[in-house]
PDB file of C-alpha atoms and ligand atoms in Angstrom:
ATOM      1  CA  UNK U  81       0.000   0.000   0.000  1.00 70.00           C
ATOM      2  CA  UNK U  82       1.561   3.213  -0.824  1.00 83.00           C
ATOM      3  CA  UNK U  83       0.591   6.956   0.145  1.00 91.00           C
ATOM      4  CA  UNK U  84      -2.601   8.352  -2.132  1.00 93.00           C
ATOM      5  CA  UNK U  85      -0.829  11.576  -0.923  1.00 95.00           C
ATOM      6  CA  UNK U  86       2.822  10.480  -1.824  1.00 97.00           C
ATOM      7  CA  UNK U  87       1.728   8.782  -5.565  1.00 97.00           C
ATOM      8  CA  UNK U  88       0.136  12.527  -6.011  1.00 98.00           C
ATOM      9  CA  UNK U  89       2.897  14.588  -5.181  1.00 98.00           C
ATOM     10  CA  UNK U  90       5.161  12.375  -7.109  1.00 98.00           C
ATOM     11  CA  UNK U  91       2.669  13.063  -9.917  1.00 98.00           C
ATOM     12  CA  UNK U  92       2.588  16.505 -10.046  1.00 98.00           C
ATOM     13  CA  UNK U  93       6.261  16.908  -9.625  1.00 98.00           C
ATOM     14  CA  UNK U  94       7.131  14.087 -12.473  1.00 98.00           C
ATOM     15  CA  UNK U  95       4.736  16.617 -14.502  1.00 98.00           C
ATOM     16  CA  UNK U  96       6.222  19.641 -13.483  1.00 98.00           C
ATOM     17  CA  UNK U  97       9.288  17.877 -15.019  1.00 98.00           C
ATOM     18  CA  UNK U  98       7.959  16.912 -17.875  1.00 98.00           C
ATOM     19  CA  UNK U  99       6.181  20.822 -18.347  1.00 98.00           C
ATOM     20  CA  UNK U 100       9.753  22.333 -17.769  1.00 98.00           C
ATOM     21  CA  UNK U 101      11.486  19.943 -20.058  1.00 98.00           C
ATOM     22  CA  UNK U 102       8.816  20.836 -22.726  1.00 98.00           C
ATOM     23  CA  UNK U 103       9.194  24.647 -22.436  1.00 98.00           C
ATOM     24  CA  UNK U 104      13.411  24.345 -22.264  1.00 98.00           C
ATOM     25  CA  UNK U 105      12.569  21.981 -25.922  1.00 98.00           C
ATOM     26  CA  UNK U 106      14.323  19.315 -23.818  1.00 98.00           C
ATOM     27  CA  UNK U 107      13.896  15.339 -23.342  1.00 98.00           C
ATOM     28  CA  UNK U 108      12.617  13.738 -19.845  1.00 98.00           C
ATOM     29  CA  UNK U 109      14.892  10.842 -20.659  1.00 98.00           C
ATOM     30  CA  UNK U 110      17.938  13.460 -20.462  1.00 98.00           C
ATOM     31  CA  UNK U 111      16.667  14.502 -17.370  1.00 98.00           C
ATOM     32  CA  UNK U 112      17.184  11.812 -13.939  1.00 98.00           C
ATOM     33  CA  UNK U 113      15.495  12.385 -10.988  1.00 98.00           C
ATOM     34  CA  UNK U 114      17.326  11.414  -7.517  1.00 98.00           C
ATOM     35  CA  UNK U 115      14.394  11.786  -4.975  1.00 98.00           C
ATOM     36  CA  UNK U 116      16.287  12.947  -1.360  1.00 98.00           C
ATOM     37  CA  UNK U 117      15.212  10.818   1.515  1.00 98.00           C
ATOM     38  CA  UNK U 118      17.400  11.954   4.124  1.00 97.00           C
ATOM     39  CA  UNK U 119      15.642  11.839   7.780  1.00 97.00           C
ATOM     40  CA  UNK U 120      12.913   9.938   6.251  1.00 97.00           C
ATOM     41  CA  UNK U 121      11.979   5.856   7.322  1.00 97.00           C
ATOM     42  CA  UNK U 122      12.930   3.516   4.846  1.00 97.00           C
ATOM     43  CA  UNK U 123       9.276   2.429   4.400  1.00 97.00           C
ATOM     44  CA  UNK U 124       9.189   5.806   3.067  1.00 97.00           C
ATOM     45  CA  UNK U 125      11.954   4.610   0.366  1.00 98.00           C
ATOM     46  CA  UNK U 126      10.305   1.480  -0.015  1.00 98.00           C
ATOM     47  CA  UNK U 127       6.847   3.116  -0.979  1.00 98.00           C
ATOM     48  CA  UNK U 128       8.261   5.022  -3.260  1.00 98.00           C
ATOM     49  CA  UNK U 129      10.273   2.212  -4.830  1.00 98.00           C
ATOM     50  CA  UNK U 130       6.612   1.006  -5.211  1.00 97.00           C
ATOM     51  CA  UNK U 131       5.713   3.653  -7.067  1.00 97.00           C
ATOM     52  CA  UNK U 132       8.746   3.278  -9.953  1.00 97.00           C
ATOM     53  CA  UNK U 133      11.485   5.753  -8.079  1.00 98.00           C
ATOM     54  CA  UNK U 134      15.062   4.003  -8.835  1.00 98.00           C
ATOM     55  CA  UNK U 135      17.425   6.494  -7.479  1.00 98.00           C
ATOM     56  CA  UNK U 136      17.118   8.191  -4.306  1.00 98.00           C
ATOM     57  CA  UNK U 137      19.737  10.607  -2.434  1.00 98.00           C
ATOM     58  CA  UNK U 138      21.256  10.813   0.939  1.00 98.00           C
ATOM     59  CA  UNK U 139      23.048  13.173   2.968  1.00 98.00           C
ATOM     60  CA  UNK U 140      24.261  11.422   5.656  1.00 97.00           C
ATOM     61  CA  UNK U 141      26.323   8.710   5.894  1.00 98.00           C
ATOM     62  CA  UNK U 142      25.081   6.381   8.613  1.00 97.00           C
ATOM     63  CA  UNK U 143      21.251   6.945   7.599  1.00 98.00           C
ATOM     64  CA  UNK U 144      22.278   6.048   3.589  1.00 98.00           C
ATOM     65  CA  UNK U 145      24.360   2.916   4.997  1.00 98.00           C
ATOM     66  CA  UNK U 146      21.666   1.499   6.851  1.00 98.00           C
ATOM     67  CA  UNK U 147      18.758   2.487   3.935  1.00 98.00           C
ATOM     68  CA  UNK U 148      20.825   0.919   1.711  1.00 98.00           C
ATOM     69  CA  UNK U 149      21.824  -2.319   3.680  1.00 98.00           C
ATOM     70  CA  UNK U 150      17.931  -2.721   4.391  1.00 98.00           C
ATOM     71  CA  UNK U 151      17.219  -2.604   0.931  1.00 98.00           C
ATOM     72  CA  UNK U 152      20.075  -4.501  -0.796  1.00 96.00           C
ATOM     73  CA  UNK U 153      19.428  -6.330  -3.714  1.00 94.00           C
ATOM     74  CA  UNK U 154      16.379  -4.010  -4.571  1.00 96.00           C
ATOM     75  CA  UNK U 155      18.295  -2.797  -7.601  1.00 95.00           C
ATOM     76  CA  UNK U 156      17.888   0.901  -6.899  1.00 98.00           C
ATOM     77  CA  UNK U 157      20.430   3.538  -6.676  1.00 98.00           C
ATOM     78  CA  UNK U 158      22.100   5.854  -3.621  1.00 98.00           C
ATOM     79  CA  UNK U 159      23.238   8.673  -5.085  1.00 98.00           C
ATOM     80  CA  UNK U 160      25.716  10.785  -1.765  1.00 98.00           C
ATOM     81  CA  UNK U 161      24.056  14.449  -1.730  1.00 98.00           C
ATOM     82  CA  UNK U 162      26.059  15.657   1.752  1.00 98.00           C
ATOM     83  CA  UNK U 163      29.154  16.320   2.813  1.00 96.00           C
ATOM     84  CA  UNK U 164      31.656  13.744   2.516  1.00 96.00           C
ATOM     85  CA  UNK U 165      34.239  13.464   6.136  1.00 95.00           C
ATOM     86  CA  UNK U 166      37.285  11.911   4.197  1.00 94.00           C
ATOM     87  CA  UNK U 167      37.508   9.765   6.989  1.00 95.00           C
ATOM     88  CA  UNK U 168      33.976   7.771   5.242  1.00 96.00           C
ATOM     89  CA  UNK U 169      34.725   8.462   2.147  1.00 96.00           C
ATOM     90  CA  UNK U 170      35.341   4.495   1.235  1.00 94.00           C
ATOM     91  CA  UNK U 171      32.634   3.190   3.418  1.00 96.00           C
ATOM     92  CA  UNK U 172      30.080   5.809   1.274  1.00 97.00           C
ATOM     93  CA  UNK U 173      32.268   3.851  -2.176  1.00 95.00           C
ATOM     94  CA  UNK U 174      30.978   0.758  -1.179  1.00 94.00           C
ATOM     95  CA  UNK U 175      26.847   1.165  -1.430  1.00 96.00           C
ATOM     96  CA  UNK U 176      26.909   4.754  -3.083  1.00 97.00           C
ATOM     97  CA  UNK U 177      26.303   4.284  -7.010  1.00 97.00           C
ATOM     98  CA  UNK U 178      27.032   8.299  -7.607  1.00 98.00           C
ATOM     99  CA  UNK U 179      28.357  10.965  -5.243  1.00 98.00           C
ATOM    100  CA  UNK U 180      27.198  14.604  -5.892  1.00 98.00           C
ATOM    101  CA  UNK U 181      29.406  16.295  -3.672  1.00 98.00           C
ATOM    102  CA  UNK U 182      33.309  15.845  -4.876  1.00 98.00           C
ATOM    103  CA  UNK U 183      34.550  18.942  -3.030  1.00 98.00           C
ATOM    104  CA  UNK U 184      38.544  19.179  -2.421  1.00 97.00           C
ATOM    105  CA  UNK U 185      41.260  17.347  -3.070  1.00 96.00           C
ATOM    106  CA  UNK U 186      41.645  14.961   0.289  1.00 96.00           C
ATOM    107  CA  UNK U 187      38.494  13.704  -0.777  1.00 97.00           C
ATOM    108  CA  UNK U 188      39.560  12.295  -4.355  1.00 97.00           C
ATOM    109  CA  UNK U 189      42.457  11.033  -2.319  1.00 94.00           C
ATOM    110  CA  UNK U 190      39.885   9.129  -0.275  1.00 94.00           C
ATOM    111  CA  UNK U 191      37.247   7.934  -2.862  1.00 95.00           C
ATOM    112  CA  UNK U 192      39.828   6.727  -5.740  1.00 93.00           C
ATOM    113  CA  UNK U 193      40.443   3.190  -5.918  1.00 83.00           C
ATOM    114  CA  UNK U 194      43.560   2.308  -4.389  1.00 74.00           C
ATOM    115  CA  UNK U 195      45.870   1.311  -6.418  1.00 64.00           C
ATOM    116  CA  UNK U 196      48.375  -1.564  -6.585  1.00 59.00           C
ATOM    117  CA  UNK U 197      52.103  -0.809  -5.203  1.00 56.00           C
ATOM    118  CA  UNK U 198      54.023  -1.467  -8.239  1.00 59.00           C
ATOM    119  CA  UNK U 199      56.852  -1.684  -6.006  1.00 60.00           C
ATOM    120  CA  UNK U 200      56.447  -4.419  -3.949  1.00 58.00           C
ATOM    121  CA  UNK U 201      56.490  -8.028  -6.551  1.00 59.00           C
ATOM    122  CA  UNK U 202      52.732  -9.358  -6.308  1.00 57.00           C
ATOM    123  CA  UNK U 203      51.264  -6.921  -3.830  1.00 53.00           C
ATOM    124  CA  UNK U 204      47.630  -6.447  -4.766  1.00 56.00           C
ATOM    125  CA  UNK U 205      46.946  -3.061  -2.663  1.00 57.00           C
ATOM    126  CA  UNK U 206      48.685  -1.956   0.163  1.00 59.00           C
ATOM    127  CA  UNK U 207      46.674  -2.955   2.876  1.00 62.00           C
ATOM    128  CA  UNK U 208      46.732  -6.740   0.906  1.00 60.00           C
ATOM    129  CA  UNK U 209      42.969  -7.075   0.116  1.00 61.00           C
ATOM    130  CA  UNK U 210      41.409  -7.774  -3.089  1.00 62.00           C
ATOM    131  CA  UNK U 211      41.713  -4.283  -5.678  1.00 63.00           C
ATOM    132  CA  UNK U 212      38.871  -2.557  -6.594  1.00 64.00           C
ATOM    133  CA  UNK U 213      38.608  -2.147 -10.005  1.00 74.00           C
ATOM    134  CA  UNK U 214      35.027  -0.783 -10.143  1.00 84.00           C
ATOM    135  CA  UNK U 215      34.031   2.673 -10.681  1.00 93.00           C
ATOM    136  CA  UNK U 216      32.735   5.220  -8.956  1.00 96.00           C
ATOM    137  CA  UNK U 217      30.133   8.111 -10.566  1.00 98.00           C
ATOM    138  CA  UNK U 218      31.059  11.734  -8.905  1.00 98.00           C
ATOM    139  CA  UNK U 219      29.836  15.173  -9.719  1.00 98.00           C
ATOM    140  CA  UNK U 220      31.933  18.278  -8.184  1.00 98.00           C
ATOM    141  CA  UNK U 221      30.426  20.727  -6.326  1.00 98.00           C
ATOM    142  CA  UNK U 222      30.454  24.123  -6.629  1.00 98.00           C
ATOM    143  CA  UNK U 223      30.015  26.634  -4.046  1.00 98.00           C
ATOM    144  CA  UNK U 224      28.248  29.730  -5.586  1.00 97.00           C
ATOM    145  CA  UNK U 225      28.027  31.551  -2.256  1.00 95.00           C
ATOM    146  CA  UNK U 226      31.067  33.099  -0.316  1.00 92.00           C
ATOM    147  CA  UNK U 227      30.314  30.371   2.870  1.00 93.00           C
ATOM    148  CA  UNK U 228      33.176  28.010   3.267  1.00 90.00           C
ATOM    149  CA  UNK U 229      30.679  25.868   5.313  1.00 91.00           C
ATOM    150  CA  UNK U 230      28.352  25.375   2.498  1.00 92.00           C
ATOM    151  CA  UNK U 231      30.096  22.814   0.594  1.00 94.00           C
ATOM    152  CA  UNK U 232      31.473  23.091  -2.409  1.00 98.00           C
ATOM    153  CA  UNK U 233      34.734  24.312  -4.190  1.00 98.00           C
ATOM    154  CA  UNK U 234      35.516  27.807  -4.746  1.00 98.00           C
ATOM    155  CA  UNK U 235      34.736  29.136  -8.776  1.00 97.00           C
ATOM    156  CA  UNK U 236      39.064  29.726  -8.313  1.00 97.00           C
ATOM    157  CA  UNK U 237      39.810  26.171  -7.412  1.00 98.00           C
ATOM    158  CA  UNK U 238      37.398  24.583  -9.365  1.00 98.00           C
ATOM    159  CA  UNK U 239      39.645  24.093 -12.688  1.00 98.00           C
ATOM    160  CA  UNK U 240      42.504  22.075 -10.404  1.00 98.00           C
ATOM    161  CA  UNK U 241      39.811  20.026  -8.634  1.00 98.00           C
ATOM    162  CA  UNK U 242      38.151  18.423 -12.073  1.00 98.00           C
ATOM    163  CA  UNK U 243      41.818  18.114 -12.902  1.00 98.00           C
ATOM    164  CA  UNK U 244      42.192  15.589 -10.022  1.00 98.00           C
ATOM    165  CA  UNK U 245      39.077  13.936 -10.429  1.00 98.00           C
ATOM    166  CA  UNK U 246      39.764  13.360 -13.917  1.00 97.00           C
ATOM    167  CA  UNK U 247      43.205  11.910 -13.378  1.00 96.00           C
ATOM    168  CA  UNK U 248      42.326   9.742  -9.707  1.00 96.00           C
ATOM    169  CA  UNK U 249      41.867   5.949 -10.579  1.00 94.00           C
ATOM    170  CA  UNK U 250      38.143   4.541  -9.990  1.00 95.00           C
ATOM    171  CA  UNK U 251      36.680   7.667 -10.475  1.00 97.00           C
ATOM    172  CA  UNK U 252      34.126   9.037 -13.384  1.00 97.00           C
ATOM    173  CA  UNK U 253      33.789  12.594 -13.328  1.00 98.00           C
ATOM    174  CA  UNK U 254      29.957  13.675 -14.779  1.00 98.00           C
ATOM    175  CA  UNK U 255      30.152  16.891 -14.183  1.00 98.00           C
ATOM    176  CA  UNK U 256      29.235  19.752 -11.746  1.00 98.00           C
ATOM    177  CA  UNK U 257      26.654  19.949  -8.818  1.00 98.00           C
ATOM    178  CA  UNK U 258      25.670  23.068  -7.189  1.00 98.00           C
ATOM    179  CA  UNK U 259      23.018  24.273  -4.603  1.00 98.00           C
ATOM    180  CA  UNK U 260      21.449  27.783  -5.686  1.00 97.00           C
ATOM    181  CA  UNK U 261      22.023  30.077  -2.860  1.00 96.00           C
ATOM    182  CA  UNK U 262      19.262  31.369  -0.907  1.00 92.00           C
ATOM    183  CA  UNK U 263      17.964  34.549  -2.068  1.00 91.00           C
ATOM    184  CA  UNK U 264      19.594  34.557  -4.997  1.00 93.00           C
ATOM    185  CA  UNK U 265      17.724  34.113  -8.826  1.00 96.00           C
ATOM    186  CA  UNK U 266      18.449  30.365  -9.053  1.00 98.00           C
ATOM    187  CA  UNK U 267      17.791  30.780 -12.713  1.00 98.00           C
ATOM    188  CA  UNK U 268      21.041  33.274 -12.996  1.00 98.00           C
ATOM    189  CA  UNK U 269      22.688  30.616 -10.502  1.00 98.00           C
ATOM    190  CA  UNK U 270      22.102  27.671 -12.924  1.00 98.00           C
ATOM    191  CA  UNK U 271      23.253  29.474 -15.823  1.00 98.00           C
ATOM    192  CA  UNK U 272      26.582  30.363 -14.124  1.00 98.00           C
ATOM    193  CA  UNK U 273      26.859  26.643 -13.309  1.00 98.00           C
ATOM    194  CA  UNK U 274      26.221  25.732 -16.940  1.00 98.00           C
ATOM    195  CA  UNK U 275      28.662  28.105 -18.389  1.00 98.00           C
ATOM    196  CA  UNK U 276      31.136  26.442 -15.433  1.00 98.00           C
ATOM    197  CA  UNK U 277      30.217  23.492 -16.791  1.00 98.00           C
ATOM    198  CA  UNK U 278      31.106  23.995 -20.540  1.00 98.00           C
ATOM    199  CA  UNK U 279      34.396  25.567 -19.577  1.00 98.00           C
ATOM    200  CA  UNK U 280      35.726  22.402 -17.976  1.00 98.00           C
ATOM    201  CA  UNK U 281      34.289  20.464 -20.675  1.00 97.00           C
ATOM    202  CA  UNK U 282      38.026  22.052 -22.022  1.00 97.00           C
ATOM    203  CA  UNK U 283      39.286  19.899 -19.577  1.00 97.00           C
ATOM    204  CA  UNK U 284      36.840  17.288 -18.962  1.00 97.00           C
ATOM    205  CA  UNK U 285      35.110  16.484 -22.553  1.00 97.00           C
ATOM    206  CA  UNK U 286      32.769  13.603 -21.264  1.00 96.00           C
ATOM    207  CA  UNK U 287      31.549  15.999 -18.312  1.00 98.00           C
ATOM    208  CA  UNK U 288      28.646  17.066 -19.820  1.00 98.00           C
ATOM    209  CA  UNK U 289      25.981  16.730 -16.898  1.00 98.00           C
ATOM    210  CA  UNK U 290      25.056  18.869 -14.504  1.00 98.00           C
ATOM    211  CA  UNK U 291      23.568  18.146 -10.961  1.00 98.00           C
ATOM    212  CA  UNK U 292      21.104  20.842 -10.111  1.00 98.00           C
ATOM    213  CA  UNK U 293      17.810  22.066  -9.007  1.00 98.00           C
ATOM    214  CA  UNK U 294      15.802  21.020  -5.722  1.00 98.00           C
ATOM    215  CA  UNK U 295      11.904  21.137  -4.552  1.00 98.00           C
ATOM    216  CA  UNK U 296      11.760  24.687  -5.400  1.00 97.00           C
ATOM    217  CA  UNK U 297      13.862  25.573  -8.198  1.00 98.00           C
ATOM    218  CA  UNK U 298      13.981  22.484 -10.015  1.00 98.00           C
ATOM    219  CA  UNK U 299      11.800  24.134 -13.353  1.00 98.00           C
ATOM    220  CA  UNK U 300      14.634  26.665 -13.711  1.00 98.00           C
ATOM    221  CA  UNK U 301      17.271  24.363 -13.465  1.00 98.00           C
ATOM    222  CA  UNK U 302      15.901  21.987 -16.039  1.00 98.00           C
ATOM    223  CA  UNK U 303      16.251  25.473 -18.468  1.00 98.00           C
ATOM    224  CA  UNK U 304      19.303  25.751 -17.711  1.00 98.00           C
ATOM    225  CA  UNK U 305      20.155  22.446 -18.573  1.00 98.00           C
ATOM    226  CA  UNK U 306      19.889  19.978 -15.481  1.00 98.00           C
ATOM    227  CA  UNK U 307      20.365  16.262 -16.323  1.00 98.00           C
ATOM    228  CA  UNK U 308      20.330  15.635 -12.399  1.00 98.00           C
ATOM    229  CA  UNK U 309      17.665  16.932 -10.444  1.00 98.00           C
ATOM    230  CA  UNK U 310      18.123  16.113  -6.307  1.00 98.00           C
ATOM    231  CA  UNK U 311      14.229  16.863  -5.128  1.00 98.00           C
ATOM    232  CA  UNK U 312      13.138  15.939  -1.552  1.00 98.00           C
ATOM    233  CA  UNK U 313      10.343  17.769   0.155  1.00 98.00           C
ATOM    234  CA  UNK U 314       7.942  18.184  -2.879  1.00 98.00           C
ATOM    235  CA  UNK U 315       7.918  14.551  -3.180  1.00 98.00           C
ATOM    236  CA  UNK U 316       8.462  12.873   0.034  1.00 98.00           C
ATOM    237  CA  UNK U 317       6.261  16.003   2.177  1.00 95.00           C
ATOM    238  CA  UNK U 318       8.454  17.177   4.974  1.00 93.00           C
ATOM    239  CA  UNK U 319      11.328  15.997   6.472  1.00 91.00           C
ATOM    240  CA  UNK U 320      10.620  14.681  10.365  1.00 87.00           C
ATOM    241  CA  UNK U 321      11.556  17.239  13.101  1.00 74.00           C
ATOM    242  CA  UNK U 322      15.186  16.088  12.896  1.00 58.00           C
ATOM    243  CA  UNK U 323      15.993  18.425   9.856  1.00 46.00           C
ATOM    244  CA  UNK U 324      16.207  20.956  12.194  1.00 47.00           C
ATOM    245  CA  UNK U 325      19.503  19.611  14.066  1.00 48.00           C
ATOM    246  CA  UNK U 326      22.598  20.299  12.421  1.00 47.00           C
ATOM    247  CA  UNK U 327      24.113  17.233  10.738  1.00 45.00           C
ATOM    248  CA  UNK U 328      26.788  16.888   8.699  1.00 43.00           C
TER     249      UNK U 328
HETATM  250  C1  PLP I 449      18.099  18.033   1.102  1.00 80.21           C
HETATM  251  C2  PLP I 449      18.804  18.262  -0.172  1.00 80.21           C
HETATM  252  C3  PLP I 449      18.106  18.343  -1.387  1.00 80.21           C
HETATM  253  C4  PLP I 449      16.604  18.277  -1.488  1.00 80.21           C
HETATM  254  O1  PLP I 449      16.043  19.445  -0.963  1.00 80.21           O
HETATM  255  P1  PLP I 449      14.476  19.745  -1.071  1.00 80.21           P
HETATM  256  O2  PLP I 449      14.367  21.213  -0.858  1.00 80.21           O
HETATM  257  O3  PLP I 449      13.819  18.950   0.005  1.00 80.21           O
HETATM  258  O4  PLP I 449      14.037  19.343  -2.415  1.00 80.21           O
HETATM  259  C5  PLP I 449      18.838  18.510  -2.552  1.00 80.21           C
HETATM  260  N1  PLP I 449      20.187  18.611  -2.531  1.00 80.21           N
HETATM  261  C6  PLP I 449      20.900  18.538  -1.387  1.00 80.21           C
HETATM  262  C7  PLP I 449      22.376  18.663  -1.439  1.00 80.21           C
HETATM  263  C8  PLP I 449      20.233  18.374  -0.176  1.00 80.21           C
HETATM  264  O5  PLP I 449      20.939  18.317   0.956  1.00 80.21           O
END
């Protein structure tokens, strides 16, 4: 049984999509939609896989491990939305299919596959264990505002970051993510992102997606060129109470 409230808003939301996409002259099928979950029950998740959802996003790392433990083999994916700590980075590489928030070098130190001492006759990887040769999806995010504690690389150190990504082993760089600051047009925001975007396409040729636009902004980001859309609240209703701590 699944929410008549929840199938609605998903509804109007997947035809809100569709209405943007039609106005930018764009496809749906360029356009995914991670629906955010964070600080919501996993029968929320599970409803919603119900209802045809496939990718859903999490902030935080605990919450996403346990979600996505609980519903193993379901064949959906966790796309990482929050703040990495380096120190989790591998833990959120093992169940995370894409992560959205690539923000400073320590961190591609700490998501890239390890890679086998070439120094040492028939080591594997240093710590001896089996080497990962899958790979991992990543977006990196911008910070358009001048708050360090937003997340997000500076526009300045952007250029050397995709650099990094680009070069780290186990990593596939899509392209950039940003949140549009509060306050500010989000439709000037997007565009600023896009142009990013095409700029380290110099650098980056197959970066050509773009993570951006939330509950209420996601009809400007789509004409600005969104292929990843991160929406929460105007699907799921509101978050419990517990949005209200600070988390990350
Ligand atoms: C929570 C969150 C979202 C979804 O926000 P809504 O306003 O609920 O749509 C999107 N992106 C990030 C990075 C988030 O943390």
């Amino acid at each position: 049984m699944t929410d008549p409230l929840l199938s609605q808003r998903l509804a109007d939301v997947r035809g809100g999509i569709i209405d943007a996409a039609r106005l930018a002259g764009r496809s749906v099928d360029d356009i995914t939609t991670v629906v955010v979950t964070k600080f919501q029950p996993v029968s929320l998740v599970s409803e919603l896989i119900e209802l045809g959802v496939r990718d859903f996003g999490e902030s935080r790392h605990q919450e996403a491990q346990a979600k996505a433990t609980e519903l193993a083999g379901s064949g959906i994916r966790w796309h990482f939305v929050g703040q990495v700590q380096g120190k989790k980075a591998r833990q959120i590489r093992s169940y995370a299919s894409v992560i959205h928030s690539v923000d400073r070098d320590s961190l591609v130190t700490g998501l890239a596959s390890p890679v086998p001492d070439a120094s040492v006759p028939g080591a594997s990887v240093p710590d001896g264990s089996v080497p990962d040769t899958s790979v991992l999806d990543c977006f990196v995010q911008v910070n358009l505002t001048e708050d360090p504690a937003r997340g997000g690389v500076s526009i300045p150190d952007l250029a050397p970051l995709v650099e990094r990504v680009i070069a780290a082993p186990g990593l596939r760089l899509l392209g950039l993510m940003a949140v549009a600051p509060l306050g500010a047009d989000p439709k000037r925001s997007f565009a600023l992102v896009s142009e990013l975007g095409s700029q380290m396409r110099g650098i980056a040729p197959d970066a050509r997606y773009l993570s951006m636009g939330m509950s209420q902004d996601y009809a400007a980001a789509i004409a600005e060129g969104a292929t990843h859309l991160r929406i929460g609240t105007a699907i799921t209703g509101n978050r419990p109470a517990a949005v209200n701590l600070k988390t990350s």
